[in-house]
XYZ file of C-alpha atoms in Angstrom:
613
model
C 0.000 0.000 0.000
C 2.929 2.325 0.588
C 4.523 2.057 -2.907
C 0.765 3.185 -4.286
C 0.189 6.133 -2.016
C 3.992 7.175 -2.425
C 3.066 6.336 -6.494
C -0.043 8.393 -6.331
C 2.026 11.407 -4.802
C 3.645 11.554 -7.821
C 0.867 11.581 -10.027
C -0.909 14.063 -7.956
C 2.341 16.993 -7.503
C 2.334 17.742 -11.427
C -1.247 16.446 -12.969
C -2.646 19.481 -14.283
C 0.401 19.404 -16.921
C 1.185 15.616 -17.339
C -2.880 15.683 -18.677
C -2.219 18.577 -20.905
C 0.681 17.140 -21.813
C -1.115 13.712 -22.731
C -4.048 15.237 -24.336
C -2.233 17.559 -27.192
C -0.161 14.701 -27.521
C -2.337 12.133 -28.507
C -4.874 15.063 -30.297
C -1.656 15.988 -32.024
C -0.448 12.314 -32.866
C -4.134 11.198 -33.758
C -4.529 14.155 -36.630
C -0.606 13.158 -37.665
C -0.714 9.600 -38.083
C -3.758 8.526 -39.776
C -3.038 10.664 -42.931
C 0.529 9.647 -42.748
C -0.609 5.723 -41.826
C -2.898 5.924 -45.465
C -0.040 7.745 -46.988
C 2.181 4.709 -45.677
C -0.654 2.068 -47.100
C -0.234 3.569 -50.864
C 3.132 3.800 -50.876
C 4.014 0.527 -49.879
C 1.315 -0.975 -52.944
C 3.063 1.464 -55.238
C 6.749 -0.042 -54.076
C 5.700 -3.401 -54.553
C 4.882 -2.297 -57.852
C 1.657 -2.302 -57.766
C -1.197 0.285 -58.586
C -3.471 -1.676 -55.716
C -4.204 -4.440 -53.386
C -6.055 -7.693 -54.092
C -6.155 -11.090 -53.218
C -5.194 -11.602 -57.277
C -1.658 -9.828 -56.609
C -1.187 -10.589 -52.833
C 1.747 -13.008 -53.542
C 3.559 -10.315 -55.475
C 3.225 -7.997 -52.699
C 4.583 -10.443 -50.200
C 7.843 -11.354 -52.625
C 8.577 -7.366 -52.424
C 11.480 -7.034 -50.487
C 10.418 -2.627 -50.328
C 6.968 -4.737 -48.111
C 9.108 -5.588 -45.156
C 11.430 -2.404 -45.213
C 8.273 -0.511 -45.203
C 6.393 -2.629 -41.846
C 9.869 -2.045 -40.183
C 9.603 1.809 -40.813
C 5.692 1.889 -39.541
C 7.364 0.006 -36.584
C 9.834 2.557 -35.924
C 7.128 5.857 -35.629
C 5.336 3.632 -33.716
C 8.132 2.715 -31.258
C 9.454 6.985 -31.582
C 5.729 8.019 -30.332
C 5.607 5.562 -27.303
C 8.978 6.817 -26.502
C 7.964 10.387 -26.753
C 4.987 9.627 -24.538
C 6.823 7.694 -21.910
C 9.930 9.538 -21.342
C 8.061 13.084 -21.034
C 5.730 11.391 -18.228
C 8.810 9.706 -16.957
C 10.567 13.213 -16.828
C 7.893 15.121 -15.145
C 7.556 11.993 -12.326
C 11.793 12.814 -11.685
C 11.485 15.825 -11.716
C 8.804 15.346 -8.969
C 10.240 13.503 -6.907
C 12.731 16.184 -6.253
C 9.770 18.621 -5.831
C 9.806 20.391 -9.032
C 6.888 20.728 -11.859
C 6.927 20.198 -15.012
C 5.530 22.044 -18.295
C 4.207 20.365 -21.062
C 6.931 21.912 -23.278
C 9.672 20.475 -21.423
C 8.501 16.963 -21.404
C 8.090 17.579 -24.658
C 11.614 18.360 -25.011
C 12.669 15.495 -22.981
C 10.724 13.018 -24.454
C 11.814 14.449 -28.061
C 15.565 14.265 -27.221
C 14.680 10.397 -25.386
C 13.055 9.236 -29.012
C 15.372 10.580 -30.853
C 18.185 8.580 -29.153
C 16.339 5.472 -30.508
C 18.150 6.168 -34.200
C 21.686 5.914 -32.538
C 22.939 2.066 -33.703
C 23.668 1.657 -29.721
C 19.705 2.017 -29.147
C 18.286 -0.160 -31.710
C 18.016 -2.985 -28.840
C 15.000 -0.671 -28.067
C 13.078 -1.207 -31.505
C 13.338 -4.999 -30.327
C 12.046 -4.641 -26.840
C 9.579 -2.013 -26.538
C 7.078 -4.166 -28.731
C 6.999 -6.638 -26.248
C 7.350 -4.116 -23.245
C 3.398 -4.865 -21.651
C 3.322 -1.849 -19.345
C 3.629 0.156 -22.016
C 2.319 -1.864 -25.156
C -0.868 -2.873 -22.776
C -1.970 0.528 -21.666
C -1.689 1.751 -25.305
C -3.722 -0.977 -27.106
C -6.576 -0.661 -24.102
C -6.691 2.952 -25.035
C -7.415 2.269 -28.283
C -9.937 0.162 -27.540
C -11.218 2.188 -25.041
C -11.554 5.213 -27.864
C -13.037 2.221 -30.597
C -10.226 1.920 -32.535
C -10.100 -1.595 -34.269
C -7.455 -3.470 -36.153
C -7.402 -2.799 -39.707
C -9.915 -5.061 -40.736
C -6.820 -6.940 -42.966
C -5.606 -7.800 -40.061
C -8.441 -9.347 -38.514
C -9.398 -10.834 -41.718
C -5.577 -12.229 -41.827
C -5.878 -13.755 -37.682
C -9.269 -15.239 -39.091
C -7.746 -17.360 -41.927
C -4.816 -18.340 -40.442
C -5.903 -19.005 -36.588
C -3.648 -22.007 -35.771
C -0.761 -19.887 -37.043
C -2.110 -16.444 -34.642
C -2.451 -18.757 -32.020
C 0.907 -20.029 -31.434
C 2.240 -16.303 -32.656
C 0.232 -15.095 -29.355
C 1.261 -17.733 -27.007
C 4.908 -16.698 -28.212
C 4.457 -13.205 -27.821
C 2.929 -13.443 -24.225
C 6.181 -15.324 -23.448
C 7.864 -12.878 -24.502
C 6.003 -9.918 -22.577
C 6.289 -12.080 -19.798
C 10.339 -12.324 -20.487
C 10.352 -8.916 -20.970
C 8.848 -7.767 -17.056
C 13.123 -8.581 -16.140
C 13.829 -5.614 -17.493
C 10.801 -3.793 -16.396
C 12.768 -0.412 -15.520
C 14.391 -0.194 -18.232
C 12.654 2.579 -19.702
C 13.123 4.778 -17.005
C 16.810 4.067 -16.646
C 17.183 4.599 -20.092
C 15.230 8.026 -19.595
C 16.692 8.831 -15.975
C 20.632 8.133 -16.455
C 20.615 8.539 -20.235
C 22.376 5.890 -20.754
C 22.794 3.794 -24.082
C 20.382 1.283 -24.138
C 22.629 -2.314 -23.792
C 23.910 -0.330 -20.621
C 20.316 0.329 -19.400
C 19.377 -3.463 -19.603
C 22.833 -4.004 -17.355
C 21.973 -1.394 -14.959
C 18.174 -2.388 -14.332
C 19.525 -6.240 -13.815
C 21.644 -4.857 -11.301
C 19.281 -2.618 -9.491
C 16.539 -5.168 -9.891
C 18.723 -7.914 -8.442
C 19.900 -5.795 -5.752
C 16.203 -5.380 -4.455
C 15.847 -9.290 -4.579
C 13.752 -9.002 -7.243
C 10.830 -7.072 -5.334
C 10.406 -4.063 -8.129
C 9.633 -7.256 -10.884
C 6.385 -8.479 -8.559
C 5.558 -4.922 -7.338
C 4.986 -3.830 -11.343
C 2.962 -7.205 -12.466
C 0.801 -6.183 -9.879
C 0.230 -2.791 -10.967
C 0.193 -3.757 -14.441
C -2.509 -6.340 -13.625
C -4.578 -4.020 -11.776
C -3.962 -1.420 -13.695
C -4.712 -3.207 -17.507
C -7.469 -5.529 -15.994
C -9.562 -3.025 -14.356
C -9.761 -1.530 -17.933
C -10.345 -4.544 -19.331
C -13.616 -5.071 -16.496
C -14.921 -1.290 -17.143
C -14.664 -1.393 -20.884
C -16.270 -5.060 -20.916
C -18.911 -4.169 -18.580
C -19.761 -0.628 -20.752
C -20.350 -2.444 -23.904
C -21.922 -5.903 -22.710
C -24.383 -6.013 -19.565
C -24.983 -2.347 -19.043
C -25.560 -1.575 -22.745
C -27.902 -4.146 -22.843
C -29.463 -3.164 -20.048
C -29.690 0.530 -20.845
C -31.469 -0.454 -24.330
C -34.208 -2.268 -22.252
C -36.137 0.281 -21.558
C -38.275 0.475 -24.241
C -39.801 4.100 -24.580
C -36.877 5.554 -22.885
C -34.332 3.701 -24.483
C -33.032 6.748 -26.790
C -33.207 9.055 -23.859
C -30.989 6.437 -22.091
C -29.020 5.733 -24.626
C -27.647 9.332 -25.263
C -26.746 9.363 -21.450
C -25.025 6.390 -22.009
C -22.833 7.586 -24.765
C -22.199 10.596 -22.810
C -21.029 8.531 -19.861
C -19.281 6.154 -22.502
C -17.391 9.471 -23.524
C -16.157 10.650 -20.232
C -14.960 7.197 -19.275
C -12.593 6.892 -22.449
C -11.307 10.079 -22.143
C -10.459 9.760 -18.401
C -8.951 6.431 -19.290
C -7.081 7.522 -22.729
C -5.263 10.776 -20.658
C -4.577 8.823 -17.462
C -3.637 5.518 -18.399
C -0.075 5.757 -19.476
C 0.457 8.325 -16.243
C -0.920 5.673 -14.058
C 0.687 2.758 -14.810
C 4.451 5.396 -15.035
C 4.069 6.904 -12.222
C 4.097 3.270 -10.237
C 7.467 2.572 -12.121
C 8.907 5.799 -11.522
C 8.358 5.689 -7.796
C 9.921 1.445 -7.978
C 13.078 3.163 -9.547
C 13.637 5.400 -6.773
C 12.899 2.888 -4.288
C 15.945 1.101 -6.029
C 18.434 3.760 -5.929
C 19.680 5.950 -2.945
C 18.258 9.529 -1.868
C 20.695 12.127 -2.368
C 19.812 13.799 1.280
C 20.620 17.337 0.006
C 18.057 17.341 -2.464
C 14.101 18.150 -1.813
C 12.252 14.774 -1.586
C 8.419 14.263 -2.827
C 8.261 11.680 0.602
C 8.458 14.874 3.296
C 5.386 16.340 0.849
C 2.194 17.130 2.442
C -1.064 17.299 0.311
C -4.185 20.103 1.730
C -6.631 17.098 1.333
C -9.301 19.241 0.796
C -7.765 21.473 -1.822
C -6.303 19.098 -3.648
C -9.980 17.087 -3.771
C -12.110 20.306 -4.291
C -9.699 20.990 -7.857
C -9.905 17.122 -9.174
C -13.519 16.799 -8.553
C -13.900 19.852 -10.391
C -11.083 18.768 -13.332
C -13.768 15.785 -13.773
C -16.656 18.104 -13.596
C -15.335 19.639 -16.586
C -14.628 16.993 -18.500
C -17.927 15.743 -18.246
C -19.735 19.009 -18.773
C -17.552 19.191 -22.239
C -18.960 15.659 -23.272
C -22.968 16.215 -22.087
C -22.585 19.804 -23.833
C -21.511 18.401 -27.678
C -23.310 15.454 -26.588
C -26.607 17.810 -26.292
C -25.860 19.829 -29.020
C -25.164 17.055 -31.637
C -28.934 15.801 -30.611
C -30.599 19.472 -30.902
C -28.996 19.578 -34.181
C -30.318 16.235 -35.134
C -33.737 17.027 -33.919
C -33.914 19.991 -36.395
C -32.874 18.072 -38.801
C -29.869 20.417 -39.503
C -27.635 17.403 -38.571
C -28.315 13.662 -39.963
C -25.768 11.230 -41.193
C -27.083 7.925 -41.850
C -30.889 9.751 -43.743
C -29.644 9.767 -47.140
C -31.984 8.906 -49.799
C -33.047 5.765 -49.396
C -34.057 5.159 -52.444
C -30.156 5.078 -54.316
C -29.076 2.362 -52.048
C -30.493 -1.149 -52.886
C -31.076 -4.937 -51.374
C -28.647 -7.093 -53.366
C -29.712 -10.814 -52.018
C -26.688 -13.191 -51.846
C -27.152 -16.005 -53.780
C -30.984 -15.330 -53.434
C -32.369 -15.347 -49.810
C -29.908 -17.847 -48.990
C -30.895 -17.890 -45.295
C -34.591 -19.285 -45.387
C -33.979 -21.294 -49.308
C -31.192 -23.062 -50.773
C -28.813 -20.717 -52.176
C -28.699 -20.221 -55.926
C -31.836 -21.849 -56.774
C -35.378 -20.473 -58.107
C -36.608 -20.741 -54.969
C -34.236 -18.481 -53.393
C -34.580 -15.916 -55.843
C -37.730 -16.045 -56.123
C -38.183 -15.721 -52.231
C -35.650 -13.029 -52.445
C -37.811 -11.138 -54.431
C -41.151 -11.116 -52.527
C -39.178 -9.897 -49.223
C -37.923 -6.729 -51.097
C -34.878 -7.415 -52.709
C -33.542 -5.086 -55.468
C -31.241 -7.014 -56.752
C -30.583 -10.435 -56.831
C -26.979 -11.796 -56.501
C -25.919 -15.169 -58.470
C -22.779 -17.275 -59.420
C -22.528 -19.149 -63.208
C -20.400 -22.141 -63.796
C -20.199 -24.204 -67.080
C -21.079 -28.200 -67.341
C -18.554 -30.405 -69.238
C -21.151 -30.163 -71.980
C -20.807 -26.214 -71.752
C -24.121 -25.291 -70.588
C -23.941 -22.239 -67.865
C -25.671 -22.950 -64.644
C -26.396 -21.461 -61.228
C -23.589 -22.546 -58.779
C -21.433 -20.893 -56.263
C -18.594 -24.118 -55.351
C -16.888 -25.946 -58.093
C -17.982 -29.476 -56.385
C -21.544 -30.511 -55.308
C -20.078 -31.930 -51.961
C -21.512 -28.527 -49.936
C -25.016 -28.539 -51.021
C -25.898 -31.906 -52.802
C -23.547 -33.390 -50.658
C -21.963 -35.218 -53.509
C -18.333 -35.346 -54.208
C -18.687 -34.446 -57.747
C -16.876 -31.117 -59.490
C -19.611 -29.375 -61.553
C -16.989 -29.196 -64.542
C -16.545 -32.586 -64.958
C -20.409 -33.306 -64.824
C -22.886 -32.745 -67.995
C -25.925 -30.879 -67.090
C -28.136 -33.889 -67.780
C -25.982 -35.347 -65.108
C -26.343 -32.548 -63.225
C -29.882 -32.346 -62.635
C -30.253 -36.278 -61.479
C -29.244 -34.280 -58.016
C -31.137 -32.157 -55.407
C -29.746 -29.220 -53.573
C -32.814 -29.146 -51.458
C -32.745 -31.893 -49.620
C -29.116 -31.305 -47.519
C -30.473 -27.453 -46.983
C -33.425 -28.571 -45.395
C -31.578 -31.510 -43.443
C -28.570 -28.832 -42.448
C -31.791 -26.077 -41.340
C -32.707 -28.816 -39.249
C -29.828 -29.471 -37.689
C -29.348 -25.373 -36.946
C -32.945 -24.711 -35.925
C -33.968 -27.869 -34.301
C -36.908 -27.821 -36.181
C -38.103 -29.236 -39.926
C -37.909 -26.886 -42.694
C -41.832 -24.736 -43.100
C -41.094 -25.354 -46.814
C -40.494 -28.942 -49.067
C -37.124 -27.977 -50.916
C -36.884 -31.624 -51.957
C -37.231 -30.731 -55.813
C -34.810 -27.924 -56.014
C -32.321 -28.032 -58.431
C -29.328 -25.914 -60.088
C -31.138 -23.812 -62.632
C -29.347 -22.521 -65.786
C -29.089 -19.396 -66.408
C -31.439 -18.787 -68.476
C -34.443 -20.279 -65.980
C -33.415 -17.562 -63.669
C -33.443 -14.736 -66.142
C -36.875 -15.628 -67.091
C -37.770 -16.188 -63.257
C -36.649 -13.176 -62.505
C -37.752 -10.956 -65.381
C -37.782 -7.540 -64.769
C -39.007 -7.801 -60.963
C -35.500 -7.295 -60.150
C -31.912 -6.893 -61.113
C -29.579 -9.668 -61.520
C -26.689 -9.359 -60.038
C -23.909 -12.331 -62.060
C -21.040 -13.069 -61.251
C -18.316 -15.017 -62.747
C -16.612 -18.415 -61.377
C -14.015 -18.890 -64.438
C -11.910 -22.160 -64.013
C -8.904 -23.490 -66.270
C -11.431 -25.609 -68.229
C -13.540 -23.323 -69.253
C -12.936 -21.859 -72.475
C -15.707 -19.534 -73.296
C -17.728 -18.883 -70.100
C -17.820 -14.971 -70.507
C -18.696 -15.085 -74.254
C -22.042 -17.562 -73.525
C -23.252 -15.483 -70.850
C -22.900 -12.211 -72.611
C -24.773 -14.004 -75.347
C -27.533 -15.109 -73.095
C -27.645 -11.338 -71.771
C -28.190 -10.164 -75.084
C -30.518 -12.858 -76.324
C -32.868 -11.593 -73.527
C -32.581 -8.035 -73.824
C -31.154 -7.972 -70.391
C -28.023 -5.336 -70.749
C -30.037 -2.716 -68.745
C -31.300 -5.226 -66.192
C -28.209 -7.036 -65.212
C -24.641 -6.865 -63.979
C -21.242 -8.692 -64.623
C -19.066 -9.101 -61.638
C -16.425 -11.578 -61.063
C -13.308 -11.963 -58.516
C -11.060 -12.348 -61.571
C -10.549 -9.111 -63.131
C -9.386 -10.660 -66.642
C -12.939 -12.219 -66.761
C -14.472 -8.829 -66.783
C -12.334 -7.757 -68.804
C -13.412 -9.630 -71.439
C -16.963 -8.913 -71.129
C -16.256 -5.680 -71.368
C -14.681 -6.113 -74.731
C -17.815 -8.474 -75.530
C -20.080 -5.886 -75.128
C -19.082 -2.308 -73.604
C -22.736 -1.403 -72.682
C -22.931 -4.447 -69.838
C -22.384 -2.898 -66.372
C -19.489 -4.537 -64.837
C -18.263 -5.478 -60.988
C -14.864 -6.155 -59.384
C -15.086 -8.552 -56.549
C -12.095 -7.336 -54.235
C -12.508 -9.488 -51.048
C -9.028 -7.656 -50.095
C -9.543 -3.843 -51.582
C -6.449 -1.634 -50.981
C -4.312 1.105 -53.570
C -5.449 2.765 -56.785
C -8.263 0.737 -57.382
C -10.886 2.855 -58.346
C -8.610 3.416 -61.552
C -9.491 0.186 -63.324
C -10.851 0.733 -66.784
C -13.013 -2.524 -67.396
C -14.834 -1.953 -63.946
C -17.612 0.072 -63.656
C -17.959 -0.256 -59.536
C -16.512 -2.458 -56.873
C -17.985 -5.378 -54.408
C -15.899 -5.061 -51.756
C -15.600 -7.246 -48.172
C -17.319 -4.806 -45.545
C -14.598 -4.415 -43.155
C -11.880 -2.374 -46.326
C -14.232 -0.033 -47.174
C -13.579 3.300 -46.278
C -15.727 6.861 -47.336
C -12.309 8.176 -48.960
C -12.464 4.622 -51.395
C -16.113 5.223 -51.640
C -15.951 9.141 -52.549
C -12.943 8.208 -55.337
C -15.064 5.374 -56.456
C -18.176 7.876 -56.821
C -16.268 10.648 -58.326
C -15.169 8.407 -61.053
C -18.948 7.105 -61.632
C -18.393 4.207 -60.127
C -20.667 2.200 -58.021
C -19.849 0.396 -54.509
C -21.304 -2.824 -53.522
C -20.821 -4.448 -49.423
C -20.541 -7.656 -49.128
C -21.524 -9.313 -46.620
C -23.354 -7.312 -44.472
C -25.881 -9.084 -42.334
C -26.484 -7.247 -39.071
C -27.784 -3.265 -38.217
C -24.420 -2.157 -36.985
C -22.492 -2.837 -39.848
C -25.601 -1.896 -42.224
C -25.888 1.251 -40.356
C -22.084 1.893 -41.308
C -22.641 1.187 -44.956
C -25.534 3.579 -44.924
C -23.314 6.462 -43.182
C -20.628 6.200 -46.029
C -23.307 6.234 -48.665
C -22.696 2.775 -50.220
C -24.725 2.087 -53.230
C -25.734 -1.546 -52.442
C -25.656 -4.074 -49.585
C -25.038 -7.687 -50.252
C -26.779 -10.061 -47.842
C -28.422 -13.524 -46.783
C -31.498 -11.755 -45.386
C -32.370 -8.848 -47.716
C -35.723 -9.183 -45.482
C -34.021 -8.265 -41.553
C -32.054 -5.614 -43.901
C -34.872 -4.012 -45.633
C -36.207 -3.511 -42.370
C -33.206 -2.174 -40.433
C -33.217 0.111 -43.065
C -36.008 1.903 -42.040
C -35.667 1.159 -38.332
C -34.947 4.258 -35.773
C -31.565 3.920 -34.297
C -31.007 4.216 -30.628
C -27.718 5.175 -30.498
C -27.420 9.432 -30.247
C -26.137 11.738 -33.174
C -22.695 11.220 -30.862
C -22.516 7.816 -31.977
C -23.736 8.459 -35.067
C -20.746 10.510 -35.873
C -18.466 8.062 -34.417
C -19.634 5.575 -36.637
C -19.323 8.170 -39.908
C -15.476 9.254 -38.451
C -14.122 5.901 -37.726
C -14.965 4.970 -41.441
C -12.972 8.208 -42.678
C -10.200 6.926 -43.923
């Protein structure tokens, strides 16, 4: 208890500026990096020599040597603003402990001369360890959370594919963090004695070992306390409470906003005091380490007016909140006189596109799907075309009927009479079974894969087709017989072409110039939007941004989401103005559309500024 009071002192003797210090920092790093992060995102594409990103080229960008040099150099800003941060806390905690305050400016200065030292070839040893440094590295990624900021959705998409791989990467890098809490003042000697790094890691052994080890325990604890009380706060704010603040019914928007205003204050206490509280605890373990000089001023003989002290940090949170209820308030009045709305445009340029029909109460690709997709409001309606050995173009997403026949047949090698001796009906309705614990309300039995041209004249003009492409190395002329089907049906201006291979649309754009075509990009990154033979992009939710949607549009291109199945992520769609949502259940998404949100305007413009870029 006395190493957290005595930490706490320090905290308290300069906290006016170590706040100030924190919040134009991170305002100032936040408007810095994300421009220079995108900036950082083209260039590497363009060094790879590439004019964008896609999971047709991803190999190439992975054999580019410039790839690696340019990860290492995001690394390193990454590593120089954590430094910057730390050692200008870790000044103004010094200099408190001799009594002295500290202005922003100078821990600015400090912490610029501290990063800085991380270029010198006797500092690299830094780059190395403060990735895996979980004091800091910790408090920094639960700030981010804490302030909604995701992984890129790459990433994610990346840990998703591959999760044996992330798995064992984690449990290695936890070992590592765990490794790393040996050296756990090594920061602050580094900052302290401004010594070269190598030297730092020899000095903290010493001092560490010295003090039997007692400073390595002392900071798990506080790191534990300090990280998993976030961890609690943040998990109970968006889980129980949130649910239980949207249960009240008639009140729930009322609630709501004074949720998001509460939401508000509790990042932004967290995001400014954070790094200071889990700094100021190492700080005060270094000078328990090292002797006092006697004929120096020490923070320990410091007495605190209790009172004083109380009255000015209740009223330092008053503030804050007051600032967040105040925009919080406004944002709402705004909204209310319709002045400010972001996710009200027009309804009626964005469109239902159902995936593979309404895949989620039919059998996907089939007449019944599309035909269901239709009646619950879909605009358009989204389907893949495959060739039989005997080169007639049919309705199929996989290359083998093992999925949804539940035959171990490939489609290519199969002639369409062959084809339709087989039912895609019958394993839907035995796999809804098995997910709903109940029979299917409809007999699917007799469903086959329809040709092409069955679902053109299912469909007629009750909605738009939406086909796309599955190309294989047997097929020799897959583009040219469905542009000719198109055209034998008058369909140009009812229809478009969209496939994952851009060469395929390329050639029905040479076929016939006046068919609308799509670029599937489930991986969307670069110059993109520059692509000649596409007319608009169908892009994987989670890499679309409103700067790749506002370059698509001011090219006259259209922007398709795919997939997009629940009211969050529709709601985000909506707020960068996507033209069209793919989904399994155009019929929950047709009416989400029109639903009221309950989150505030707040939120609202969360949602539209965490989709800037």
């Amino acid at each position: 208890m006395e190493d957290i009071k005595d930490s706490i002192k320090l905290l308290r003797f300069n906290m006016k500026w170590t706040v100030v210090y924190e919040v134009v920092l991170q305002i100032v790093a936040a408007l810095l990096f994300v421009p220079v992060y995108f900036l950082w995102i083209r260039l590497t594409i363009q060094f790879a020599g590439l004019e964008y990103l896609s999971k047709e080229n991803m190999m190439k960008f992975f054999k580019a040597p410039t790839t690696y040099l340019m990860v290492l150099l995001l690394l390193l800003i990454v590593n120089f603003y954590l430094v910057l941060q730390v050692s200008g806390i870790s000044a103004a905690y010094n200099r408190a402990n001799y009594m002295k305050k500290t202005s922003p400016f100078r821990m600015f200065g400090i912490g610029l001369k501290n990063a800085l030292r991380v270029f010198s070839p006797r500092n690299w040893g830094m780059l190395l360890f403060l990735p895996f440094y979980l004091p800091v590295i910790g408090t920094a990624g639960l700030t981010l959370s804490f302030m909604n900021y995701k992984l890129p959705f790459y990433v994610e998409d990346f840990v998703k594919s591959n999760q044996k791989a992330a798995m064992v990467a984690f449990v290695i890098y936890v070992l590592l963090c765990i490794l790393n809490f040996r050296f756990v003042l090594v920061m602050q000697v580094f900052t302290a004695e401004k010594i070269p790094f190598v030297k730092a890691i020899k000095r903290t052994k010493t001092l560490i070992r010295e003090n039997h080890y007692k400073p390595i325990w002392k900071v798990v604890f506080w790191t534990v306390l300090i990280l998993g009380s976030g961890f609690i706060v943040r998990w109970l704010m968006s889980g129980p409470i949130l649910k239980w603040i949207l249960s009240f019914g008639t009140f729930a928007k009322i609630t709501s906003t004074a949720y998001v205003s509460v939401e508000i204050v509790l990042c932004l206490i967290y995001a400014v005091l954070a790094m200071p509280l889990m700094y100021c605890f190492i700080v005060n373990a270094y000078f328990n380490c090292i002797p006092n000089d006697e004929s120096l001023p020490n923070i320990d003989a410091y007495s605190y007016d209790v009172k004083s002290s109380r009255k000015k940090e209740i009223r330092f949170i008053f503030i804050i909140v007051g600032i967040a209820l105040i925009a919080d308030m406004t944002l709402l009045l705004l909204s209310e006189l319709g002045v400010f709305r972001l996710n009200t445009f027009a309804m009626t340029q964005f469109t239902i596109t159902a995936h593979r029909g309404d895949s989620d109460h039919a059998p996907e690709n089939t007449l019944a799907a599309f035909d269901l997709a239709i009646e619950n409001g879909a605009d358009v309606v989204e389907l893949d075309c495959r060739e039989t050995s005997d080169g007639v173009v049919v309705v199929a997403h996989d290359a083998s009927l093992k999925r949804t026949a539940g035959v171990k047949k490939e489609i290519q090698n199969m002639t369409f009479e062959e084809l339709r001796t087989y039912s895609v009906g019958e394993k839907w309705m035995k796999d809804y079974e098995k997910k709903h614990k109940e029979a299917s309300p409809v007999d699917y039995s007799d469903e086959k894969i329809p040709t092409l041209e069955e679902t053109i004249e299912l469909v007629g003009d009750r909605a738009k087709l939406c086909i796309e492409l599955k190309p294989t190395s047997k097929d020799k002329d897959l583009e040219e017989k469905v542009v000719a089907i198109i055209e034998e049906y008058d369909y140009v201006d009812q229809c478009v072409v969209q496939s994952l291979s851009y060469k395929s649309i390329e050639k029905v754009k040479k076929l016939n110039p006046e068919i609308q075509t799509i670029y599937v990009m489930a991986l969307a990154m670069g110059d993109f939007d520059k692509l000649p033979a596409a007319d608009g992009y169908n892009i994987k939710e989670g890499y679309i941004t409103n700067i790749a949607v506002q370059r698509a549009h001011a090219r006259g291109k259209v922007v398709y989401a795919w997939n997009v199945d629940d009211k969050e992520t529709l709601q985000r769609m909506m707020a960068m103005h996507i033209d069209s949502v793919v989904t399994d259940d155009p019929t929950a998404m047709r009416k989400a559309m029109y639903a009221e949100y309950y989150g505030s305007p707040l939120e609202e413009f969360s949602v539209y500024l965490g989709n800037t870029f």
